[in-house]
Amino acid sequence: MAEQEQPQQLPEAPFPAPPPFWRHFTVANEEELKKIESSSSDNQQKPKLPLHLAYLRPPPPPPPSAEYYLTFGQKQVTDPTKPSSLPTEQLLFNPDDPNLNHAVLLSRLTKSLLLNFLELTSILSLDPTKHDEKMQDIRQLLLNIHVVINIYRPHQARESVKEMLQGILEDGEREIDECDKMKQKIDEFLAGVGKIGTSGVPDAAEEDSVATEASQEQTMEKQQRLWKMIQEMT
């Protein structure tokens, strides 16, 4: 008796499936939500929506005074450029100092982080049970480095825009120079063509004699000179 065939096992997807509530974002549900919202006046409290329509209404934004908001159950800082993202007692510098040099401060914190890491390796080699205090120091240094980087981001954005505009300006100046050089070549070419044309025009008295003396070699020579000037331009 043949063995019972086992069901073929499908390979697992490299990425998980999206959340199931995306199926509720349909045109029919949007129309139903619009009808409910239009039927309720501004003074009345908004009615409680059914589950399939509740997904279509985004949650209210945090108030301006809020320093944190929740995302997947975790607190996120509203404005990461503010030093308030870290408690004041954990800051290793004064953010209100007008002479604060972000680059120097970041360099010092990075060197301190490296030194603390070397000290941590020494502690782990001697007595690993005493690593907790040094790990807290490293964590505090990393948080301060993160705060300094976030404070420095507006300056970084301005410098990036400045470099981009400077590059656009240099490209424009280079194109103008190339146009000026091409204009000069065209002027020289037209001047040369004019000289060749005027030198080949005979006087009225000598028209008959010049016509008889013109040869095929002279015509070829003029054409070669014109082609040579065109090649120099290109």
CSV table of C-alpha atoms in Angstrom, one decimal:
chain,number,residue,atom,x,y,z
A,1,MET,CA,0.0,0.0,0.0
A,2,ALA,CA,1.4,3.3,-1.0
A,3,GLU,CA,2.2,5.6,1.8
A,4,GLN,CA,-0.2,8.5,2.3
A,5,GLU,CA,1.1,11.6,0.6
A,6,GLN,CA,2.1,14.4,3.0
A,7,PRO,CA,0.7,17.8,2.1
A,8,GLN,CA,3.3,20.0,0.5
A,9,GLN,CA,4.7,22.6,2.9
A,10,LEU,CA,4.8,26.1,1.4
A,11,PRO,CA,7.8,28.2,2.1
A,12,GLU,CA,7.3,31.0,4.7
A,13,ALA,CA,7.1,34.5,3.5
A,14,PRO,CA,10.2,36.6,3.9
A,15,PHE,CA,8.1,39.4,5.4
A,16,PRO,CA,5.0,39.1,7.6
A,17,ALA,CA,1.6,39.9,6.2
A,18,PRO,CA,0.2,43.4,6.8
A,19,PRO,CA,-2.2,44.0,9.6
A,20,PRO,CA,-5.7,42.8,8.8
A,21,PHE,CA,-7.4,46.2,9.3
A,22,TRP,CA,-6.2,47.4,5.9
A,23,ARG,CA,-9.1,45.5,4.4
A,24,HIS,CA,-11.5,48.1,6.0
A,25,PHE,CA,-10.1,50.9,3.8
A,26,THR,CA,-12.7,50.6,1.0
A,27,VAL,CA,-14.7,53.1,-0.9
A,28,ALA,CA,-17.9,51.9,0.7
A,29,ASN,CA,-16.6,52.3,4.2
A,30,GLU,CA,-15.3,55.8,3.3
A,31,GLU,CA,-18.7,56.8,2.0
A,32,GLU,CA,-20.4,55.4,5.1
A,33,LEU,CA,-18.0,57.4,7.4
A,34,LYS,CA,-18.7,60.6,5.5
A,35,LYS,CA,-22.4,60.1,5.9
A,36,ILE,CA,-22.0,59.6,9.7
A,37,GLU,CA,-19.8,62.6,10.1
A,38,SER,CA,-22.0,64.9,8.0
A,39,SER,CA,-25.1,63.9,9.9
A,40,SER,CA,-23.6,64.8,13.3
A,41,SER,CA,-23.3,68.6,14.0
A,42,ASP,CA,-20.3,70.3,15.4
A,43,ASN,CA,-21.8,70.9,18.8
A,44,GLN,CA,-22.8,67.3,19.2
A,45,GLN,CA,-20.3,64.7,20.5
A,46,LYS,CA,-19.0,62.5,17.7
A,47,PRO,CA,-20.8,59.2,17.7
A,48,LYS,CA,-18.9,56.0,18.5
A,49,LEU,CA,-18.0,54.4,15.2
A,50,PRO,CA,-18.3,50.7,14.5
A,51,LEU,CA,-15.0,48.8,14.4
A,52,HIS,CA,-14.7,48.6,10.6
A,53,LEU,CA,-15.0,52.4,10.5
A,54,ALA,CA,-12.9,53.3,13.5
A,55,TYR,CA,-9.8,52.3,11.6
A,56,LEU,CA,-10.5,55.0,9.1
A,57,ARG,CA,-10.4,57.9,11.6
A,58,PRO,CA,-6.8,58.7,12.7
A,59,PRO,CA,-6.1,59.3,16.3
A,60,PRO,CA,-5.9,62.9,17.5
A,61,PRO,CA,-2.5,64.6,17.4
A,62,PRO,CA,-0.7,65.2,20.6
A,63,PRO,CA,-1.2,68.7,22.1
A,64,PRO,CA,1.6,71.3,21.5
A,65,SER,CA,2.6,71.1,25.2
A,66,ALA,CA,3.1,67.3,25.0
A,67,GLU,CA,6.7,66.1,25.1
A,68,TYR,CA,6.0,62.5,24.3
A,69,TYR,CA,3.6,60.5,22.2
A,70,LEU,CA,2.9,56.8,22.1
A,71,THR,CA,3.8,54.6,19.1
A,72,PHE,CA,3.2,50.8,19.4
A,73,GLY,CA,3.1,51.3,23.2
A,74,GLN,CA,6.5,53.1,23.3
A,75,LYS,CA,7.1,56.7,24.2
A,76,GLN,CA,8.6,58.9,21.4
A,77,VAL,CA,9.9,62.4,21.8
A,78,THR,CA,7.8,65.0,20.0
A,79,ASP,CA,10.7,67.3,19.2
A,80,PRO,CA,14.0,65.4,19.2
A,81,THR,CA,16.0,68.6,18.7
A,82,LYS,CA,15.2,69.8,22.2
A,83,PRO,CA,17.5,68.7,25.1
A,84,SER,CA,14.3,67.9,27.0
A,85,SER,CA,14.4,64.5,25.4
A,86,LEU,CA,16.8,63.6,28.2
A,87,PRO,CA,16.3,64.6,31.9
A,88,THR,CA,18.4,67.5,33.0
A,89,GLU,CA,20.2,65.5,35.6
A,90,GLN,CA,21.5,63.1,32.9
A,91,LEU,CA,22.9,65.9,30.7
A,92,LEU,CA,26.6,66.2,30.8
A,93,PHE,CA,26.6,69.7,29.3
A,94,ASN,CA,24.7,72.9,29.5
A,95,PRO,CA,22.4,73.2,26.4
A,96,ASP,CA,21.8,76.9,27.2
A,97,ASP,CA,25.5,77.9,26.9
A,98,PRO,CA,25.8,80.5,24.1
A,99,ASN,CA,29.4,79.4,23.5
A,100,LEU,CA,28.5,75.7,23.1
A,101,ASN,CA,30.5,74.1,20.3
A,102,HIS,CA,28.7,71.0,19.1
A,103,ALA,CA,31.6,69.6,17.2
A,104,VAL,CA,34.0,69.8,20.1
A,105,LEU,CA,31.4,68.5,22.6
A,106,LEU,CA,30.6,65.5,20.3
A,107,SER,CA,34.3,64.7,20.0
A,108,ARG,CA,34.8,64.8,23.7
A,109,LEU,CA,31.8,62.6,24.3
A,110,THR,CA,33.0,60.1,21.7
A,111,LYS,CA,36.4,59.9,23.3
A,112,SER,CA,34.9,59.4,26.7
A,113,LEU,CA,32.7,56.6,25.3
A,114,LEU,CA,35.8,54.9,23.9
A,115,LEU,CA,37.6,55.3,27.3
A,116,ASN,CA,34.7,53.9,29.2
A,117,PHE,CA,34.5,50.9,26.8
A,118,LEU,CA,38.2,50.1,27.5
A,119,GLU,CA,37.5,50.4,31.2
A,120,LEU,CA,34.5,48.0,30.8
A,121,THR,CA,36.8,45.4,29.1
A,122,SER,CA,39.2,45.7,32.0
A,123,ILE,CA,36.3,45.2,34.5
A,124,LEU,CA,35.0,42.2,32.6
A,125,SER,CA,38.4,40.6,32.6
A,126,LEU,CA,38.9,41.1,36.4
A,127,ASP,CA,35.4,40.9,37.9
A,128,PRO,CA,32.4,40.7,35.5
A,129,THR,CA,29.9,41.2,38.4
A,130,LYS,CA,30.9,44.8,38.7
A,131,HIS,CA,30.0,45.8,35.2
A,132,ASP,CA,26.7,47.4,36.0
A,133,GLU,CA,28.0,50.8,37.0
A,134,LYS,CA,30.2,51.1,34.0
A,135,MET,CA,27.3,50.1,31.7
A,136,GLN,CA,25.3,52.9,33.2
A,137,ASP,CA,28.0,55.4,32.4
A,138,ILE,CA,28.2,54.2,28.8
A,139,ARG,CA,24.5,54.4,28.5
A,140,GLN,CA,24.5,58.0,29.8
A,141,LEU,CA,27.2,58.9,27.3
A,142,LEU,CA,25.3,57.4,24.4
A,143,LEU,CA,22.2,59.3,25.4
A,144,ASN,CA,24.1,62.6,25.5
A,145,ILE,CA,25.7,61.9,22.2
A,146,HIS,CA,22.2,61.3,20.7
A,147,VAL,CA,21.0,64.6,22.2
A,148,VAL,CA,23.9,66.5,20.7
A,149,ILE,CA,23.4,65.0,17.3
A,150,ASN,CA,19.7,65.9,17.4
A,151,ILE,CA,20.6,69.5,18.4
A,152,TYR,CA,23.1,69.7,15.5
A,153,ARG,CA,20.6,68.5,12.9
A,154,PRO,CA,19.2,72.0,12.0
A,155,HIS,CA,22.7,73.2,11.4
A,156,GLN,CA,23.5,70.1,9.3
A,157,ALA,CA,20.4,70.7,7.2
A,158,ARG,CA,21.4,74.3,6.6
A,159,GLU,CA,24.9,73.3,5.5
A,160,SER,CA,23.5,70.6,3.2
A,161,VAL,CA,21.2,73.2,1.5
A,162,LYS,CA,24.1,75.6,1.3
A,163,GLU,CA,26.3,73.0,-0.5
A,164,MET,CA,23.5,72.1,-2.8
A,165,LEU,CA,22.9,75.7,-3.8
A,166,GLN,CA,26.6,76.3,-4.2
A,167,GLY,CA,26.8,73.3,-6.6
A,168,ILE,CA,23.9,74.7,-8.6
A,169,LEU,CA,25.6,78.1,-8.8
A,170,GLU,CA,28.9,76.5,-9.9
A,171,ASP,CA,27.1,74.5,-12.6
A,172,GLY,CA,25.4,77.7,-13.9
A,173,GLU,CA,28.7,79.6,-14.0
A,174,ARG,CA,30.3,76.7,-15.9
A,175,GLU,CA,27.5,76.6,-18.5
A,176,ILE,CA,27.8,80.4,-19.0
A,177,ASP,CA,31.6,80.0,-19.6
A,178,GLU,CA,31.0,77.3,-22.1
A,179,CYS,CA,28.4,79.4,-23.9
A,180,ASP,CA,30.9,82.4,-24.0
A,181,LYS,CA,33.6,80.1,-25.5
A,182,MET,CA,31.2,78.7,-28.1
A,183,LYS,CA,30.1,82.3,-29.0
A,184,GLN,CA,33.7,83.3,-29.5
A,185,LYS,CA,34.3,80.3,-31.7
A,186,ILE,CA,31.2,81.1,-33.8
A,187,ASP,CA,32.2,84.8,-34.1
A,188,GLU,CA,35.7,83.7,-35.4
A,189,PHE,CA,34.1,81.2,-37.8
A,190,LEU,CA,31.7,83.8,-39.2
A,191,ALA,CA,34.5,86.3,-39.5
A,192,GLY,CA,36.7,83.8,-41.4
A,193,VAL,CA,33.8,82.9,-43.7
A,194,GLY,CA,33.3,86.6,-44.4
A,195,LYS,CA,36.9,87.0,-45.3
A,196,ILE,CA,36.9,84.0,-47.6
A,197,GLY,CA,33.7,85.3,-49.3
A,198,THR,CA,35.0,88.9,-49.8
A,199,SER,CA,38.4,87.7,-51.0
A,200,GLY,CA,36.7,85.6,-53.7
A,201,VAL,CA,34.4,88.3,-55.0
A,202,PRO,CA,36.0,89.9,-58.1
A,203,ASP,CA,35.7,93.5,-59.3
A,204,ALA,CA,33.3,94.3,-62.1
A,205,ALA,CA,36.2,95.1,-64.5
A,206,GLU,CA,38.0,91.9,-63.8
A,207,GLU,CA,34.9,89.6,-63.7
A,208,ASP,CA,35.6,87.9,-67.0
A,209,SER,CA,39.3,87.3,-66.3
A,210,VAL,CA,38.8,86.0,-62.8
A,211,ALA,CA,36.0,83.7,-64.0
A,212,THR,CA,38.4,82.1,-66.4
A,213,GLU,CA,41.3,81.8,-63.9
A,214,ALA,CA,39.2,80.2,-61.2
A,215,SER,CA,40.2,76.5,-60.9
A,216,GLN,CA,38.9,73.5,-59.2
A,217,GLU,CA,41.9,73.4,-56.8
A,218,GLN,CA,41.1,76.9,-55.4
A,219,THR,CA,37.5,75.9,-54.7
A,220,MET,CA,38.6,72.7,-52.9
A,221,GLU,CA,41.1,74.7,-50.9
A,222,LYS,CA,38.3,77.1,-49.7
A,223,GLN,CA,36.1,74.2,-48.8
A,224,GLN,CA,38.8,72.5,-46.8
A,225,ARG,CA,39.4,75.7,-44.9
A,226,LEU,CA,35.8,76.0,-44.0
A,227,TRP,CA,35.5,72.3,-42.9
A,228,LYS,CA,38.7,72.8,-40.8
A,229,MET,CA,37.1,75.8,-39.0
A,230,ILE,CA,33.9,73.8,-38.4
A,231,GLN,CA,35.9,70.9,-36.9
A,232,GLU,CA,37.8,73.2,-34.6
A,233,MET,CA,34.5,74.6,-33.3
A,234,THR,CA,33.1,71.1,-32.5
